């Protein structure tokens, strides 16, 4: 049985921090602190946690940069498969590292904790899509031009959904715009000519 627990943490998220603390030097210090925390602490520690299995205990949440409940061909996909490997190649990832998921101590301007781990799990290295910036516009745009990350990280799932999707002209438009990969290329690279 999976359960979620809400806890209250004293502090501010970086996203809400700017409205209450506006000094430019403090903003720069918070950004540096966050960058150092993510690059120097969070990512290296998570990368040490490895697994043969995707997700957490067989449950796989789609990545935060993909919106499967509203994007063709993913709409209606109920289960994301786990793909066991021979070796421990999957690394643990937060899944949604962003300013709104960090709690900042307003006195020290240091990161206190990372919150919202609902997208966490073990996935191929790089699937985290940490952009190295806390810019909200860049965070939002990470959901654009997904053909490469889908091909790299979700090829099997994509081909399964593509094959089941009835409106192929709709998918062809998304493929031409670079939002989805070409299925024939994925099949050839996987040796699965269907």
GROMACS .gro file of C-alpha atoms in nm:
model
  194
    1UNK     CA    1   0.000   0.000   0.000
    2UNK     CA    2   0.134   0.342  -0.095
    3UNK     CA    3   0.061   0.640   0.126
    4UNK     CA    4   0.136   1.008   0.106
    5UNK     CA    5   0.212   1.217   0.410
    6UNK     CA    6   0.192   1.595   0.425
    7UNK     CA    7   0.438   1.765   0.658
    8UNK     CA    8   0.485   2.133   0.734
    9UNK     CA    9   0.832   2.279   0.688
   10UNK     CA   10   0.920   2.626   0.804
   11UNK     CA   11   1.084   2.814   0.520
   12UNK     CA   12   0.999   2.952   0.178
   13UNK     CA   13   1.001   2.797  -0.164
   14UNK     CA   14   1.232   2.976  -0.404
   15UNK     CA   15   0.931   3.058  -0.621
   16UNK     CA   16   0.757   3.245  -0.336
   17UNK     CA   17   1.080   3.380  -0.189
   18UNK     CA   18   1.110   3.668  -0.437
   19UNK     CA   19   0.781   3.827  -0.330
   20UNK     CA   20   0.893   3.866   0.031
   21UNK     CA   21   1.267   3.924  -0.009
   22UNK     CA   22   1.361   4.145  -0.300
   23UNK     CA   23   1.724   4.252  -0.254
   24UNK     CA   24   1.915   4.174  -0.575
   25UNK     CA   25   2.224   4.051  -0.384
   26UNK     CA   26   2.007   3.810  -0.186
   27UNK     CA   27   1.857   3.676  -0.510
   28UNK     CA   28   2.201   3.611  -0.652
   29UNK     CA   29   2.309   3.443  -0.327
   30UNK     CA   30   2.000   3.219  -0.323
   31UNK     CA   31   2.055   3.121  -0.688
   32UNK     CA   32   2.421   3.035  -0.618
   33UNK     CA   33   2.321   2.841  -0.307
   34UNK     CA   34   2.061   2.642  -0.498
   35UNK     CA   35   2.293   2.568  -0.789
   36UNK     CA   36   2.567   2.448  -0.553
   37UNK     CA   37   2.318   2.239  -0.354
   38UNK     CA   38   2.173   2.065  -0.661
   39UNK     CA   39   2.501   2.018  -0.850
   40UNK     CA   40   2.719   1.943  -0.547
   41UNK     CA   41   2.485   1.752  -0.317
   42UNK     CA   42   2.153   1.637  -0.462
   43UNK     CA   43   2.256   1.499  -0.802
   44UNK     CA   44   2.577   1.324  -0.682
   45UNK     CA   45   2.396   1.160  -0.389
   46UNK     CA   46   2.103   1.043  -0.599
   47UNK     CA   47   2.332   0.904  -0.871
   48UNK     CA   48   2.487   0.669  -0.612
   49UNK     CA   49   2.149   0.500  -0.567
   50UNK     CA   50   2.117   0.252  -0.853
   51UNK     CA   51   1.878  -0.022  -0.954
   52UNK     CA   52   1.807  -0.281  -1.221
   53UNK     CA   53   1.439  -0.181  -1.217
   54UNK     CA   54   1.272   0.134  -1.340
   55UNK     CA   55   1.053   0.340  -1.107
   56UNK     CA   56   0.998   0.245  -0.743
   57UNK     CA   57   0.897  -0.111  -0.654
   58UNK     CA   58   0.742  -0.170  -0.996
   59UNK     CA   59   0.547   0.157  -1.004
   60UNK     CA   60   0.660   0.393  -1.279
   61UNK     CA   61   0.539   0.752  -1.284
   62UNK     CA   62   0.588   0.920  -1.624
   63UNK     CA   63   0.848   1.198  -1.617
   64UNK     CA   64   0.729   1.544  -1.512
   65UNK     CA   65   0.828   1.688  -1.852
   66UNK     CA   66   0.570   1.466  -2.022
   67UNK     CA   67   0.194   1.517  -1.976
   68UNK     CA   68   0.055   1.174  -2.064
   69UNK     CA   69  -0.296   1.251  -1.949
   70UNK     CA   70  -0.339   1.523  -2.215
   71UNK     CA   71  -0.080   1.453  -2.488
   72UNK     CA   72  -0.128   1.216  -2.781
   73UNK     CA   73  -0.038   0.931  -2.810
   74UNK     CA   74  -0.009   0.883  -2.433
   75UNK     CA   75  -0.374   0.961  -2.347
   76UNK     CA   76  -0.531   0.656  -2.189
   77UNK     CA   77  -0.203   0.480  -2.106
   78UNK     CA   78  -0.278   0.320  -1.771
   79UNK     CA   79   0.048   0.145  -1.689
   80UNK     CA   80   0.412   0.229  -1.747
   81UNK     CA   81   0.620  -0.086  -1.768
   82UNK     CA   82   0.931  -0.157  -1.571
   83UNK     CA   83   1.222  -0.269  -1.782
   84UNK     CA   84   1.463  -0.477  -1.569
   85UNK     CA   85   1.826  -0.461  -1.672
   86UNK     CA   86   2.109  -0.708  -1.622
   87UNK     CA   87   2.312  -0.451  -1.425
   88UNK     CA   88   2.244  -0.156  -1.196
   89UNK     CA   89   2.221   0.109  -1.469
   90UNK     CA   90   1.914   0.304  -1.355
   91UNK     CA   91   1.988   0.589  -1.115
   92UNK     CA   92   1.757   0.742  -0.858
   93UNK     CA   93   1.615   1.078  -0.964
   94UNK     CA   94   1.385   1.338  -0.810
   95UNK     CA   95   1.202   1.378  -1.139
   96UNK     CA   96   1.104   1.744  -1.100
   97UNK     CA   97   1.399   1.948  -0.975
   98UNK     CA   98   1.279   2.306  -0.995
   99UNK     CA   99   1.263   2.623  -0.789
  100UNK     CA  100   0.912   2.550  -0.664
  101UNK     CA  101   1.033   2.222  -0.511
  102UNK     CA  102   1.306   2.372  -0.292
  103UNK     CA  103   1.257   2.515   0.057
  104UNK     CA  104   1.491   2.803   0.146
  105UNK     CA  105   1.584   2.918   0.495
  106UNK     CA  106   1.499   3.291   0.496
  107UNK     CA  107   1.776   3.372   0.747
  108UNK     CA  108   2.068   3.179   0.598
  109UNK     CA  109   1.945   3.181   0.234
  110UNK     CA  110   2.047   2.814   0.213
  111UNK     CA  111   1.840   2.527   0.077
  112UNK     CA  112   1.676   2.340   0.363
  113UNK     CA  113   1.518   2.056   0.169
  114UNK     CA  114   1.384   1.926  -0.160
  115UNK     CA  115   1.009   1.856  -0.162
  116UNK     CA  116   0.752   1.691  -0.391
  117UNK     CA  117   0.907   1.355  -0.473
  118UNK     CA  118   0.604   1.213  -0.657
  119UNK     CA  119   0.802   1.177  -0.983
  120UNK     CA  120   1.100   1.014  -0.810
  121UNK     CA  121   1.232   0.676  -0.907
  122UNK     CA  122   1.515   0.495  -1.079
  123UNK     CA  123   1.549   0.586  -1.446
  124UNK     CA  124   1.814   0.606  -1.718
  125UNK     CA  125   2.086   0.861  -1.637
  126UNK     CA  126   1.994   1.202  -1.776
  127UNK     CA  127   1.619   1.151  -1.769
  128UNK     CA  128   1.597   1.403  -1.485
  129UNK     CA  129   1.638   1.679  -1.745
  130UNK     CA  130   1.801   1.912  -1.491
  131UNK     CA  131   1.859   2.221  -1.702
  132UNK     CA  132   2.113   2.384  -1.473
  133UNK     CA  133   1.890   2.687  -1.427
  134UNK     CA  134   1.604   2.794  -1.204
  135UNK     CA  135   1.443   3.014  -1.468
  136UNK     CA  136   1.068   2.944  -1.474
  137UNK     CA  137   1.036   3.011  -1.848
  138UNK     CA  138   1.305   2.755  -1.926
  139UNK     CA  139   1.141   2.508  -1.685
  140UNK     CA  140   0.810   2.546  -1.870
  141UNK     CA  141   0.976   2.509  -2.212
  142UNK     CA  142   1.138   2.178  -2.114
  143UNK     CA  143   0.808   2.020  -2.216
  144UNK     CA  144   0.861   2.140  -2.575
  145UNK     CA  145   1.054   1.956  -2.846
  146UNK     CA  146   1.035   1.619  -2.674
  147UNK     CA  147   1.123   1.396  -2.969
  148UNK     CA  148   1.483   1.338  -2.857
  149UNK     CA  149   1.413   1.263  -2.488
  150UNK     CA  150   1.118   1.041  -2.581
  151UNK     CA  151   1.337   0.848  -2.826
  152UNK     CA  152   1.619   0.825  -2.571
  153UNK     CA  153   1.422   0.736  -2.258
  154UNK     CA  154   1.073   0.618  -2.355
  155UNK     CA  155   1.107   0.449  -2.695
  156UNK     CA  156   0.932   0.124  -2.600
  157UNK     CA  157   0.642   0.304  -2.433
  158UNK     CA  158   0.611   0.549  -2.723
  159UNK     CA  159   0.599   0.275  -2.987
  160UNK     CA  160   0.335   0.089  -2.786
  161UNK     CA  161   0.117   0.401  -2.762
  162UNK     CA  162   0.183   0.500  -3.124
  163UNK     CA  163   0.070   0.160  -3.250
  164UNK     CA  164  -0.255   0.180  -3.048
  165UNK     CA  165  -0.338   0.541  -3.141
  166UNK     CA  166  -0.614   0.557  -3.403
  167UNK     CA  167  -0.561   0.908  -3.545
  168UNK     CA  168  -0.222   0.868  -3.717
  169UNK     CA  169  -0.254   1.203  -3.907
  170UNK     CA  170  -0.272   1.380  -3.569
  171UNK     CA  171   0.049   1.206  -3.460
  172UNK     CA  172   0.215   1.282  -3.795
  173UNK     CA  173   0.160   1.655  -3.732
  174UNK     CA  174   0.324   1.626  -3.389
  175UNK     CA  175   0.613   1.431  -3.542
  176UNK     CA  176   0.666   1.695  -3.812
  177UNK     CA  177   0.672   1.969  -3.545
  178UNK     CA  178   0.943   1.780  -3.354
  179UNK     CA  179   0.721   1.699  -3.058
  180UNK     CA  180   0.735   1.323  -3.116
  181UNK     CA  181   1.003   1.100  -3.272
  182UNK     CA  182   0.962   0.918  -3.601
  183UNK     CA  183   0.841   0.567  -3.509
  184UNK     CA  184   1.010   0.401  -3.808
  185UNK     CA  185   1.350   0.531  -3.693
  186UNK     CA  186   1.290   0.397  -3.343
  187UNK     CA  187   1.184   0.057  -3.475
  188UNK     CA  188   1.494   0.035  -3.695
  189UNK     CA  189   1.726   0.135  -3.412
  190UNK     CA  190   1.561  -0.122  -3.184
  191UNK     CA  191   1.563  -0.387  -3.456
  192UNK     CA  192   1.184  -0.408  -3.440
  193UNK     CA  193   1.043  -0.358  -3.788
  194UNK     CA  194   0.668  -0.375  -3.729
   0.00000   0.00000   0.00000
